Short mmCIF file of C-alpha atoms in Angstrom, two decimals:
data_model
loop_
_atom_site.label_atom_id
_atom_site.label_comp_id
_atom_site.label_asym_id
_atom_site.label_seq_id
_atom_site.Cartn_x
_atom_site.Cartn_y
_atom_site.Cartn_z
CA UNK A 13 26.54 -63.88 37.47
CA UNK A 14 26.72 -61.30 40.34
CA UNK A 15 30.36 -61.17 40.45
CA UNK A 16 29.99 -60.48 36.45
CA UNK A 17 27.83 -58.01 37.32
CA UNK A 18 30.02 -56.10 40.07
CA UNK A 19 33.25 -56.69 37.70
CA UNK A 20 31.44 -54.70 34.65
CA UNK A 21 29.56 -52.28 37.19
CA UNK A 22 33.39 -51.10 38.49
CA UNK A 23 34.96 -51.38 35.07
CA UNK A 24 32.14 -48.77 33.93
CA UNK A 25 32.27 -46.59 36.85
CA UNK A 26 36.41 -46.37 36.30
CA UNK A 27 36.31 -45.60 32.61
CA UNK A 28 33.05 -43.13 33.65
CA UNK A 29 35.66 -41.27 36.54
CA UNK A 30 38.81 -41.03 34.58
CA UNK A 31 36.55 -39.41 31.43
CA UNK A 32 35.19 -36.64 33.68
CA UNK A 33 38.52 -35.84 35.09
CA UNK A 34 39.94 -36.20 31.54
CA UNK A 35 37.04 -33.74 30.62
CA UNK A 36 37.03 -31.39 33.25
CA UNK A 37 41.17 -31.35 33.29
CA UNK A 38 40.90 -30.08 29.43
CA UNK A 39 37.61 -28.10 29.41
CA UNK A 40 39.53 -26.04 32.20
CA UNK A 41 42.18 -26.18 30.19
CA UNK A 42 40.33 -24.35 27.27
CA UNK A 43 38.76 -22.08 29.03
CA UNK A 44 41.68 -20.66 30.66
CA UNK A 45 43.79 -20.65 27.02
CA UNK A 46 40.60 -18.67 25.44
CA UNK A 47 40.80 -16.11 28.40
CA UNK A 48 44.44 -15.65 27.96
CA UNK A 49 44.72 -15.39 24.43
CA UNK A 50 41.45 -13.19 23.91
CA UNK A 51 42.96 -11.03 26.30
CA UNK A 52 46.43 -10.85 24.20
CA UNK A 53 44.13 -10.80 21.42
CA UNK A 54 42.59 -7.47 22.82
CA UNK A 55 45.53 -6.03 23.75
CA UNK A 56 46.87 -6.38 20.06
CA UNK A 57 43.97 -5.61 18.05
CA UNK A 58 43.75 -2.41 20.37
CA UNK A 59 47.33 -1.64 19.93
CA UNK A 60 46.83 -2.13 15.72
CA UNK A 61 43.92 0.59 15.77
CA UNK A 62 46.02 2.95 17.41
CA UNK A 63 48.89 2.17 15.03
CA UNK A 64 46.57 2.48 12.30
CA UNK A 65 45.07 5.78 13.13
CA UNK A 66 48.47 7.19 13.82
CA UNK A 67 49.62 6.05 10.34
CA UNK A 68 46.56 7.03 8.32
CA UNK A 69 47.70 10.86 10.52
CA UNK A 70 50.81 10.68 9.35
CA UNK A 71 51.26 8.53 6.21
CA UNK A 72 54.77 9.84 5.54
CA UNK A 73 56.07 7.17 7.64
CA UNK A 74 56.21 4.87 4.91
CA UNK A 75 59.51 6.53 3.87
CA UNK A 76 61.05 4.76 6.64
CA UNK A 77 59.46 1.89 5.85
CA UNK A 78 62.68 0.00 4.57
CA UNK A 79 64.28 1.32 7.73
CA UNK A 80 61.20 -0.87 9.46
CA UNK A 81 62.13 -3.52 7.67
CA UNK A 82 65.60 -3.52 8.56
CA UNK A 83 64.67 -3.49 12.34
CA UNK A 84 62.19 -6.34 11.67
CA UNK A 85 64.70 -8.54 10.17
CA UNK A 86 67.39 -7.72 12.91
CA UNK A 87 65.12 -8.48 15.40
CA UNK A 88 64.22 -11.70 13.51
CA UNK A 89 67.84 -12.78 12.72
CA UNK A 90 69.57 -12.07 16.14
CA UNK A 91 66.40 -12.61 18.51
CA UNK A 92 63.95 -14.92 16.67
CA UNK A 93 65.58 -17.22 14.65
CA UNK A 94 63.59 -20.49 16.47
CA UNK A 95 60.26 -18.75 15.60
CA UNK A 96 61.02 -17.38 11.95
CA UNK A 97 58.84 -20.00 10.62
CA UNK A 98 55.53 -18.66 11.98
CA UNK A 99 52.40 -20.16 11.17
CA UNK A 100 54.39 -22.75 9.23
CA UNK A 101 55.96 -23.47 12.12
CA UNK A 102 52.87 -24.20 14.15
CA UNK A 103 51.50 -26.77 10.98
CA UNK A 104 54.75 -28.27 11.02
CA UNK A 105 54.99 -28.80 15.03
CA UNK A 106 51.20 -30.09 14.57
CA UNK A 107 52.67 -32.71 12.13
CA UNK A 108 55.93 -33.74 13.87
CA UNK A 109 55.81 -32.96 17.50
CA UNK A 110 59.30 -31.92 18.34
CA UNK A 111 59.73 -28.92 20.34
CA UNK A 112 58.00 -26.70 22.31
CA UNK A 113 57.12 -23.37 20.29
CA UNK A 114 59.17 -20.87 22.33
CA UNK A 115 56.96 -18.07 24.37
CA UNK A 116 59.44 -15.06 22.46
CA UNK A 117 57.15 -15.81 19.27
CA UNK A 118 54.53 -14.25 21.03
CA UNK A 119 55.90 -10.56 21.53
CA UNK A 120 58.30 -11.04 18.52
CA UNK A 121 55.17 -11.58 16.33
CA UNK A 122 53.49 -8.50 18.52
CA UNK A 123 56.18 -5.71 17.47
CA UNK A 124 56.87 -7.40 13.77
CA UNK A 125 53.65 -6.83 13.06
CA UNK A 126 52.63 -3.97 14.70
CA UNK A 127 55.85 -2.28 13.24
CA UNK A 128 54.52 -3.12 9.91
CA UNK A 129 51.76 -1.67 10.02
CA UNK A 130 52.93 1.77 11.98
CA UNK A 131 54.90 2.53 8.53
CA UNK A 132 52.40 1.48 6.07
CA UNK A 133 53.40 -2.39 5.10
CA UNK A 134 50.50 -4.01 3.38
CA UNK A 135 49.83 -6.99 5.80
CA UNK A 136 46.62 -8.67 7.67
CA UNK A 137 46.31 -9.62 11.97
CA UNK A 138 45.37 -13.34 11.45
CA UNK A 139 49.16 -14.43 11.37
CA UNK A 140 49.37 -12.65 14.48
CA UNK A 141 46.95 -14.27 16.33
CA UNK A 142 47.35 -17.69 15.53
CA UNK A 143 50.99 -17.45 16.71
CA UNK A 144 50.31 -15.72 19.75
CA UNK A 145 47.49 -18.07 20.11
CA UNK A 146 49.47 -21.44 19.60
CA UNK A 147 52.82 -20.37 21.33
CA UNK A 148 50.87 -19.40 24.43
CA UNK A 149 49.09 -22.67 24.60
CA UNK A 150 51.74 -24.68 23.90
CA UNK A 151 53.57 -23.57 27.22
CA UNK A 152 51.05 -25.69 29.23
CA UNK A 153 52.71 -28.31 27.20
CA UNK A 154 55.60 -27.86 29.53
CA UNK A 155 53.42 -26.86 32.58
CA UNK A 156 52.04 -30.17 32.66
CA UNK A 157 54.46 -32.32 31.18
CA UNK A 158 52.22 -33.64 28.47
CA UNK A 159 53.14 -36.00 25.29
CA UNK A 160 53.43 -35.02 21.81
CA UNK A 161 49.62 -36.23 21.28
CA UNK A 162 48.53 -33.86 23.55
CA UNK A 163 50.78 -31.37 22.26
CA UNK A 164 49.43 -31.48 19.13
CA UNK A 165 45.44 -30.46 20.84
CA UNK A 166 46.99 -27.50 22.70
CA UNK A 167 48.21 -26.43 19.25
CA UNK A 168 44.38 -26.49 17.40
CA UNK A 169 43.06 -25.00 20.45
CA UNK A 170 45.14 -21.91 20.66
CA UNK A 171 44.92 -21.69 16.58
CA UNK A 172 41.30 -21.83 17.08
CA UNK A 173 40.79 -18.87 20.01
CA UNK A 174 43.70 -16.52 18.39
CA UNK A 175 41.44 -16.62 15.09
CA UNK A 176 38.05 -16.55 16.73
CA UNK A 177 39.45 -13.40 18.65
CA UNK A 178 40.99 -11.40 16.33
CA UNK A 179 37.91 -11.63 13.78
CA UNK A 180 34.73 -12.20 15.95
CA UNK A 181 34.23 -15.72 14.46
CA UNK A 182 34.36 -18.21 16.84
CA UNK A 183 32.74 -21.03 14.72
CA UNK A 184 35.24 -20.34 11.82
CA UNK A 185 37.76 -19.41 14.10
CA UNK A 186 37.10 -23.59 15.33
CA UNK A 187 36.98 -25.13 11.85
CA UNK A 188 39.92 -23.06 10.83
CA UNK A 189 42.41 -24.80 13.11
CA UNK A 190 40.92 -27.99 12.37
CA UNK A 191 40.75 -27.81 8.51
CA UNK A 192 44.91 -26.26 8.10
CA UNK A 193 45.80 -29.26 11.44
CA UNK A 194 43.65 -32.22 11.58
CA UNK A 195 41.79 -32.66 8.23
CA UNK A 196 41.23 -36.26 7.61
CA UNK A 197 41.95 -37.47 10.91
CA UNK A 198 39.44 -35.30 13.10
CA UNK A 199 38.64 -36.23 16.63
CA UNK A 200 35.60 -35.17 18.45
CA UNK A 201 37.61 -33.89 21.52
CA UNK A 202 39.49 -31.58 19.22
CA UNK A 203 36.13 -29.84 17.43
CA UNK A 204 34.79 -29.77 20.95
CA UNK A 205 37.82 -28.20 23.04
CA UNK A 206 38.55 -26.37 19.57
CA UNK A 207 35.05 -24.67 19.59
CA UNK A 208 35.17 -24.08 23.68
CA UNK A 209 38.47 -21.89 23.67
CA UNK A 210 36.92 -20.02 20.22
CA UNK A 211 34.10 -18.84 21.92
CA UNK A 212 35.92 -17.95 25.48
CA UNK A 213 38.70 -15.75 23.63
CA UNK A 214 35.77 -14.26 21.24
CA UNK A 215 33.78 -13.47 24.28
CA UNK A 216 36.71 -12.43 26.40
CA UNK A 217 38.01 -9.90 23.58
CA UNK A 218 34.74 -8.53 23.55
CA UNK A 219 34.27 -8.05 27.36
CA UNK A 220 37.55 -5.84 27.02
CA UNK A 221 35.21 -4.05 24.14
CA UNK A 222 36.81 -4.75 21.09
CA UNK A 223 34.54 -4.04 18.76
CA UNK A 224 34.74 -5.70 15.11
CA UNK A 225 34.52 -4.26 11.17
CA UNK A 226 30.62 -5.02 10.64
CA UNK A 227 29.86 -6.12 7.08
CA UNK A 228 26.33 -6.58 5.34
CA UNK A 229 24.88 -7.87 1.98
CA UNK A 230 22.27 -4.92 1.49
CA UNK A 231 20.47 -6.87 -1.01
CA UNK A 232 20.64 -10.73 -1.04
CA UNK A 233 19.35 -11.99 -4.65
CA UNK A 234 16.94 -15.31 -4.47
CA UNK A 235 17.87 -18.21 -5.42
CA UNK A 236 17.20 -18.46 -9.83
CA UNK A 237 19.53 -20.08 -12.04
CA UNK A 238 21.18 -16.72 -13.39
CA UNK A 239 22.36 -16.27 -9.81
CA UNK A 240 23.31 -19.89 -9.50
CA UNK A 241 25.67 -19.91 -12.26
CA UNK A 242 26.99 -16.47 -11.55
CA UNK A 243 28.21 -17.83 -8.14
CA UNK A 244 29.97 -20.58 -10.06
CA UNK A 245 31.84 -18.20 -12.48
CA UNK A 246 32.53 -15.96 -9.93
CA UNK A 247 34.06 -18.87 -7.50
CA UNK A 248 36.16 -19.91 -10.05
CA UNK A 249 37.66 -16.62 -10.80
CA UNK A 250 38.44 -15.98 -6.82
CA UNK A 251 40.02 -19.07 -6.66
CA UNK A 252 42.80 -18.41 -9.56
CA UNK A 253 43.06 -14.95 -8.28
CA UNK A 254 43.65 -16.81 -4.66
CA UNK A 255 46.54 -18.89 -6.48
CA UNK A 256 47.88 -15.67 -8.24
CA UNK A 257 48.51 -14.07 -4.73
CA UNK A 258 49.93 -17.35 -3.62
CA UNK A 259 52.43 -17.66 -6.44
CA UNK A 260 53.14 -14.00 -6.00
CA UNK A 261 54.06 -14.22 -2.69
CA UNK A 262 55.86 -17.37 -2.97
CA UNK A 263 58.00 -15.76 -5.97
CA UNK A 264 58.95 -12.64 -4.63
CA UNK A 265 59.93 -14.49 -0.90
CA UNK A 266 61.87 -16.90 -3.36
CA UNK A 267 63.69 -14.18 -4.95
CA UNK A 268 64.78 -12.50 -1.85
CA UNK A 269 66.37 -15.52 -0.84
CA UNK A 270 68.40 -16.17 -3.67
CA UNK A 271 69.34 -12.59 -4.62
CA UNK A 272 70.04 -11.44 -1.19
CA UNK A 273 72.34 -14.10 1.60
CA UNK A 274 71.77 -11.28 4.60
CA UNK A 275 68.27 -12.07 5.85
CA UNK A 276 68.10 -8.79 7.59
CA UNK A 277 68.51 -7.13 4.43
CA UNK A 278 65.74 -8.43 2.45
CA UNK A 279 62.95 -6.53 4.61
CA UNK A 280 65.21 -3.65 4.28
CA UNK A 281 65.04 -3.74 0.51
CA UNK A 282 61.52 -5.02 0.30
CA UNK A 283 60.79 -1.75 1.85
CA UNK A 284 62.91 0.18 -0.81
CA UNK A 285 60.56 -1.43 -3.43
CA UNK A 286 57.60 -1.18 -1.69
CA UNK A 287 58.26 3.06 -1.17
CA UNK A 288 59.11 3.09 -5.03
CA UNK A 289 55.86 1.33 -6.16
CA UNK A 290 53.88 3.67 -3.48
CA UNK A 291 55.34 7.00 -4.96
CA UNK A 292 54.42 5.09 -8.51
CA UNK A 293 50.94 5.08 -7.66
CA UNK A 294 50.52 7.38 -5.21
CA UNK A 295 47.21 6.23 -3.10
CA UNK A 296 47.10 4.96 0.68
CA UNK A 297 44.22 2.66 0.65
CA UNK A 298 47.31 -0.01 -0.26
CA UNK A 299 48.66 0.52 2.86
CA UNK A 300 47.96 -1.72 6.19
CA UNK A 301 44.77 -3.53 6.62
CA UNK A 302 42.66 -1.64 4.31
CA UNK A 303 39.71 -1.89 6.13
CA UNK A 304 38.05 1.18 4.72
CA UNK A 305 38.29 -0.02 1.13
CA UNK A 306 37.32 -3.54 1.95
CA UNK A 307 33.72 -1.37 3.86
CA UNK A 308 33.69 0.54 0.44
CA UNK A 309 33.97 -2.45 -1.70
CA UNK A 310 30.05 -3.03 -0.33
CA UNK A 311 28.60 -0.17 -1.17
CA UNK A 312 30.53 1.23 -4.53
CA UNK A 313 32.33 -0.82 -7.32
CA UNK A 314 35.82 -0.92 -7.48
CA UNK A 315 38.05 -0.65 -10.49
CA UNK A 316 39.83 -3.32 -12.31
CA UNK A 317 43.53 -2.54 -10.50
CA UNK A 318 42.55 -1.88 -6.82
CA UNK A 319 42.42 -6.33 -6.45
CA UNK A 320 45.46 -6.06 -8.90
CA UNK A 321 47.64 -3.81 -6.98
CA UNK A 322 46.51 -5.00 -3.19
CA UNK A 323 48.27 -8.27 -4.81
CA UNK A 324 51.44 -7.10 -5.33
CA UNK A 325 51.47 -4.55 -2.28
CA UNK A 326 50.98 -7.11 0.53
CA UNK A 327 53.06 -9.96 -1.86
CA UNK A 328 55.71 -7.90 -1.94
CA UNK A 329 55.44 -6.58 2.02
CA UNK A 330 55.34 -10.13 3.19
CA UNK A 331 57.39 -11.81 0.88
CA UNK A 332 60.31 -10.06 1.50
CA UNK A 333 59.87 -10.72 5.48
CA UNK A 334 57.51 -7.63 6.95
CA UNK A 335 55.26 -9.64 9.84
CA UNK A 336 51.32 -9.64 9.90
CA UNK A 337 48.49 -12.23 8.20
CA UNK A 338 47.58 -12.82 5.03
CA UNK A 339 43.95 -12.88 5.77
CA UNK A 340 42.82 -9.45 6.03
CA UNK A 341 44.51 -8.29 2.56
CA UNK A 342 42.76 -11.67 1.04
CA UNK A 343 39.46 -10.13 2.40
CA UNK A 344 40.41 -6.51 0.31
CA UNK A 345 41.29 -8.38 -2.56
CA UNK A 346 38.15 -10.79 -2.61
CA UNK A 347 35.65 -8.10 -2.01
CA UNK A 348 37.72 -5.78 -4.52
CA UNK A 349 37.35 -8.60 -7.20
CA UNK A 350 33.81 -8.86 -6.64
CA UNK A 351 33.23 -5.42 -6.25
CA UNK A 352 34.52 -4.95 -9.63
CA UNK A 353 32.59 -8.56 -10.82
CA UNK A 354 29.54 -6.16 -10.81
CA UNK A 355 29.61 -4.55 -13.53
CA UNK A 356 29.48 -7.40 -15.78
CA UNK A 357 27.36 -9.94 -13.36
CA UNK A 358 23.61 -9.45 -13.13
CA UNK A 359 24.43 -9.55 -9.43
CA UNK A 360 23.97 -6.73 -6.88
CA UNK A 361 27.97 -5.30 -5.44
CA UNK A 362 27.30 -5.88 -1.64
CA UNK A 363 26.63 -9.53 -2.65
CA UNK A 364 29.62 -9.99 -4.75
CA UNK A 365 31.70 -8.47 -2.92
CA UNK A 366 30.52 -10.48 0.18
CA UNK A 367 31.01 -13.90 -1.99
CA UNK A 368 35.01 -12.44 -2.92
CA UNK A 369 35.33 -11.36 0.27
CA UNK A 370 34.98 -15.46 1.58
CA UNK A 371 35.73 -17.47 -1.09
CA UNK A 372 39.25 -15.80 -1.85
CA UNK A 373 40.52 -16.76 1.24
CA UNK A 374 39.02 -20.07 1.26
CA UNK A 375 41.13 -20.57 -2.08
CA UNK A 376 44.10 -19.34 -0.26
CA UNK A 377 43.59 -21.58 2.83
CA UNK A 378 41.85 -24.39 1.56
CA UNK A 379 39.90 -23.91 4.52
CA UNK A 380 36.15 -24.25 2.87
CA UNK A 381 34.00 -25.20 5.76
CA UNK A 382 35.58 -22.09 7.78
CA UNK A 383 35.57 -19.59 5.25
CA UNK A 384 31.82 -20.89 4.48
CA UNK A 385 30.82 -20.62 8.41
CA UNK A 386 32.41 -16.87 8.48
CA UNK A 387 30.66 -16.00 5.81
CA UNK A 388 27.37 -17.22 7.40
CA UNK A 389 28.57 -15.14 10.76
CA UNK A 390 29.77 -11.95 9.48
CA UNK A 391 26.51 -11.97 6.52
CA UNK A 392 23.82 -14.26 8.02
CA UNK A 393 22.67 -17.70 6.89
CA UNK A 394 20.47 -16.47 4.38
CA UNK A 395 23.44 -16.39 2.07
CA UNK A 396 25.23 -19.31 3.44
CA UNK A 397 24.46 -21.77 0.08
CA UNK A 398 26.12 -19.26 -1.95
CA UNK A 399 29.08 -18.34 0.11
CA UNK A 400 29.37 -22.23 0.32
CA UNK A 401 29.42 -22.64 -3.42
CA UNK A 402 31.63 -19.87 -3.59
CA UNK A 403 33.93 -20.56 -1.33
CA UNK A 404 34.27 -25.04 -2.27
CA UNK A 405 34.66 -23.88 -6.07
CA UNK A 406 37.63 -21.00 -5.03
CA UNK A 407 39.37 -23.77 -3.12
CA UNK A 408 39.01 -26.77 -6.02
CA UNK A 409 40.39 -23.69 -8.58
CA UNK A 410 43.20 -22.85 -7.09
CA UNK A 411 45.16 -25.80 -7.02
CA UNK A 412 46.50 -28.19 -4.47
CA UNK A 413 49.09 -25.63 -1.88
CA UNK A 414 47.92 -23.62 0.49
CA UNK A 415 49.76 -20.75 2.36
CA UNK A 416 50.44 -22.54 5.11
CA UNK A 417 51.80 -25.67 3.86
CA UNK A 418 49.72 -28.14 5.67
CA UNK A 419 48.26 -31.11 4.37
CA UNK A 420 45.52 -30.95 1.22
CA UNK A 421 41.69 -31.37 2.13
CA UNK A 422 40.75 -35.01 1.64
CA UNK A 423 38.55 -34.18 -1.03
CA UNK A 424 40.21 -32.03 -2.94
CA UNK A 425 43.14 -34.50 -2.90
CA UNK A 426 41.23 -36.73 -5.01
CA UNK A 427 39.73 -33.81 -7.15
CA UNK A 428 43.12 -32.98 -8.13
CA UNK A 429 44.57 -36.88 -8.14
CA UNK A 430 41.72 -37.62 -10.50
CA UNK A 431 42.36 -34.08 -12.77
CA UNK A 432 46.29 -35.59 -13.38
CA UNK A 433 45.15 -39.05 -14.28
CA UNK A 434 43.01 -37.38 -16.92
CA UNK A 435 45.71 -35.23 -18.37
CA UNK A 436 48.27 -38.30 -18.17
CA UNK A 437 45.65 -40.66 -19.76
CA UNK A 438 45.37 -37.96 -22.82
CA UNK A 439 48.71 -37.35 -22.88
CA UNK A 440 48.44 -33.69 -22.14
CA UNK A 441 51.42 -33.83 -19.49
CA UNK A 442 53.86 -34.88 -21.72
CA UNK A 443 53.29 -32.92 -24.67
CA UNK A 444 53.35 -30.02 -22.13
CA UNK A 445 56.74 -30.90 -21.42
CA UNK A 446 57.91 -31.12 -25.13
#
């Protein structure tokens, strides 16, 4: 009995001394990754204002836009072919571990997008981050010689502290990585060291005082049924408007491809295009980010085209192969749509604009939980049951695909299995094919 006793007393103390050095090896480890990629983060969101402002000075630079483009895909096509993929890269890497994401994606990413938005392409910052984010902590991957499991951690973790950083939402920034990765199959190490390198690079991008877009619902409604059911009508509409950006984007990058063999080329006319449709129209707040439209979408309703034409601006910028995120325009298009939702819904326009401003990018992302917990952070949990409502119905209405390819959300797997064994049962699939 004593021996037993000694055996399980050093089998304990061994398991307890290689889990603090496991711990301590990859708590260091995400602290160090959320330093250095809020500090890139800083560096880049400071670099995009002063594009921005420059632009907004001088907006004639859009005329060279297609000369932009050209650059971009030159740069791409000669320099950057390994890293073209971008954030689908980084999903697919997460999936099948097979290479280390080459460091180049890092500054490639840097000047594509901040190119794009110097001459007026209609693009976000989240696409940015993430892939400076997860290319600079995969190169500890190499650094310390580790397998393809823990490959696939250092991936989430730098997802997680590029997003964090570049929005000021550290708990979204850690559900986002782990709702486009590791849905389904989700560790407790990852949330953890997922949630400590979102709030290092969040806090680190704000010690180099980065300050972020502040938002507010001015008047939150209470909770009565006419507000319940208005959230439901008005998640369902954010989510098909989330799947008619996706299809958009997903046509026109589509129709670049088979209309035009020299990648270079298609930015190049993309931009020709884009400069057209801007002369059409002839109003800025389509350009870049769009930040102050997205602050005015709060306080003043917004006309039926502004979500309309944000659509095709940024579906046409990045599906013809400008760099930058899709998250920021899906932000300008939600709160645009919901904006404009208030002058039919009993609801007041800060709210509804708040609720499109969430839920469309949910739909986009099929990130619910993250979009929900942003929401909550940017707004206050006050409104987090409605954002939550919002933002579950926008991702069940938009259908299965998301922008970034990765796997569907358990639940909504079944959602949609169970929605095509109703329409087989009934026959509506093949009469829709007669």
């Amino acid at each position: 009995m004593m021996n037993f006793s000694l055996n399980s007393k050093a089998k304990f103390q061994n398991i307890l001394s290689v889990f603090l050095a496991f711990l301590l090896k990859w708590v260091t480890l995400a602290v160090v990754i959320g330093v250095l990629i809020g500090s890139s983060s800083a560096l880049f969101l400071y670099l995009l204002d002063r594009v921005t402002s420059y632009r907004s000075l001088h907006n004639n630079l859009v005329f060279l836009l297609p000369f932009a483009g050209l650059f971009i895909g030159l740069l791409y096509h000669y320099f950057g072919k390994s890293v073209s993929g971008g954030n689908h890269l980084l999903v697919q890497e997460y999936g099948a571990p097979k290479a280390i994401i080459p460091l180049k994606m890092a500054p490639l990413i840097l000047v594509g997008t901040l190119i794009t938005h110097l001459f007026g392409g209609s693009a976000g910052r989240e696409g940015t981050a993430v892939q400076i984010g997860g290319s600079i902590a995969d190169q500890f991957s190499r650094l310390f010689h580790l397998d393809s499991t823990h490959r696939k951690l250092l991936i989430a973790i730098g997802i997680s502290a590029g997003f964090a950083a570049v929005f000021g939402t550290p708990w979204a920034g850690t559900l986002f990585a782990i709702e486009i990765l590791v849905v389904g199959s989700l560790r407790y190490k990852t949330f953890l060291l997922c949630m400590i390198s979102a709030f290092v690079a969040n806090f680190t991008c704000e010690w180099w005082s980065i300050q972020h877009t502040a938002y507010q619902i001015t008047d939150l409604p209470n909770f009565t049924a006419s507000i319940f059911f208005i959230t439901i009508g008005s998640g369902v509409l954010f989510g098909l408007i989330a799947l008619v950006f996706m299809k958009g984007t997903s046509q026109w990058n589509a129709a670049f491809k088979k209309y035009i063999s020299y990648p270079p080329l298609r930015p190049f006319i993309g931009g020709l295009l884009f400069l057209i449709l801007y002369i059409s129209i002839g109003d800025v707040k389509y350009l870049g980010l769009g930040i102050p439209t997205i602050v005015e979408s709060f306080e003043h309703t917004q006309g039926f085209e502004v979500f309309l034409l944000k659509i095709l601006f940024t579906s046409l910028t990045l599906g013809s192969g400008f760099k930058g995120g899709e998250v920021t325009p899906l932000f300008f298009i939600g709160a645009a749509l919901g904006s404009f939702l208030s002058i039919y819904f009993a609801a007041s326009t800060s709210f509804l604009a708040a609720l499109g401003f969430v839920a469309v990018f949910s739909g986009a992302t099929k990130t619910p939980w993250a979009s929900s917990l942003m929401g909550i952070e940017l707004f206050g949990i006050e409104s987090g049951l409605f954002l939550l409502l919002a933002c579950w119905l926008s991702a069940t209405f938009s259908g299965p695909q998301n922008l970034y390819n990765s796997p569907p959300h358990p639940q909504l797997s079944k959602f949609y299995k169970k929605l095509y064994d109703w329409w087989k049962k009934n026959n509506l699939i093949q009469s829709s094919n007669r």
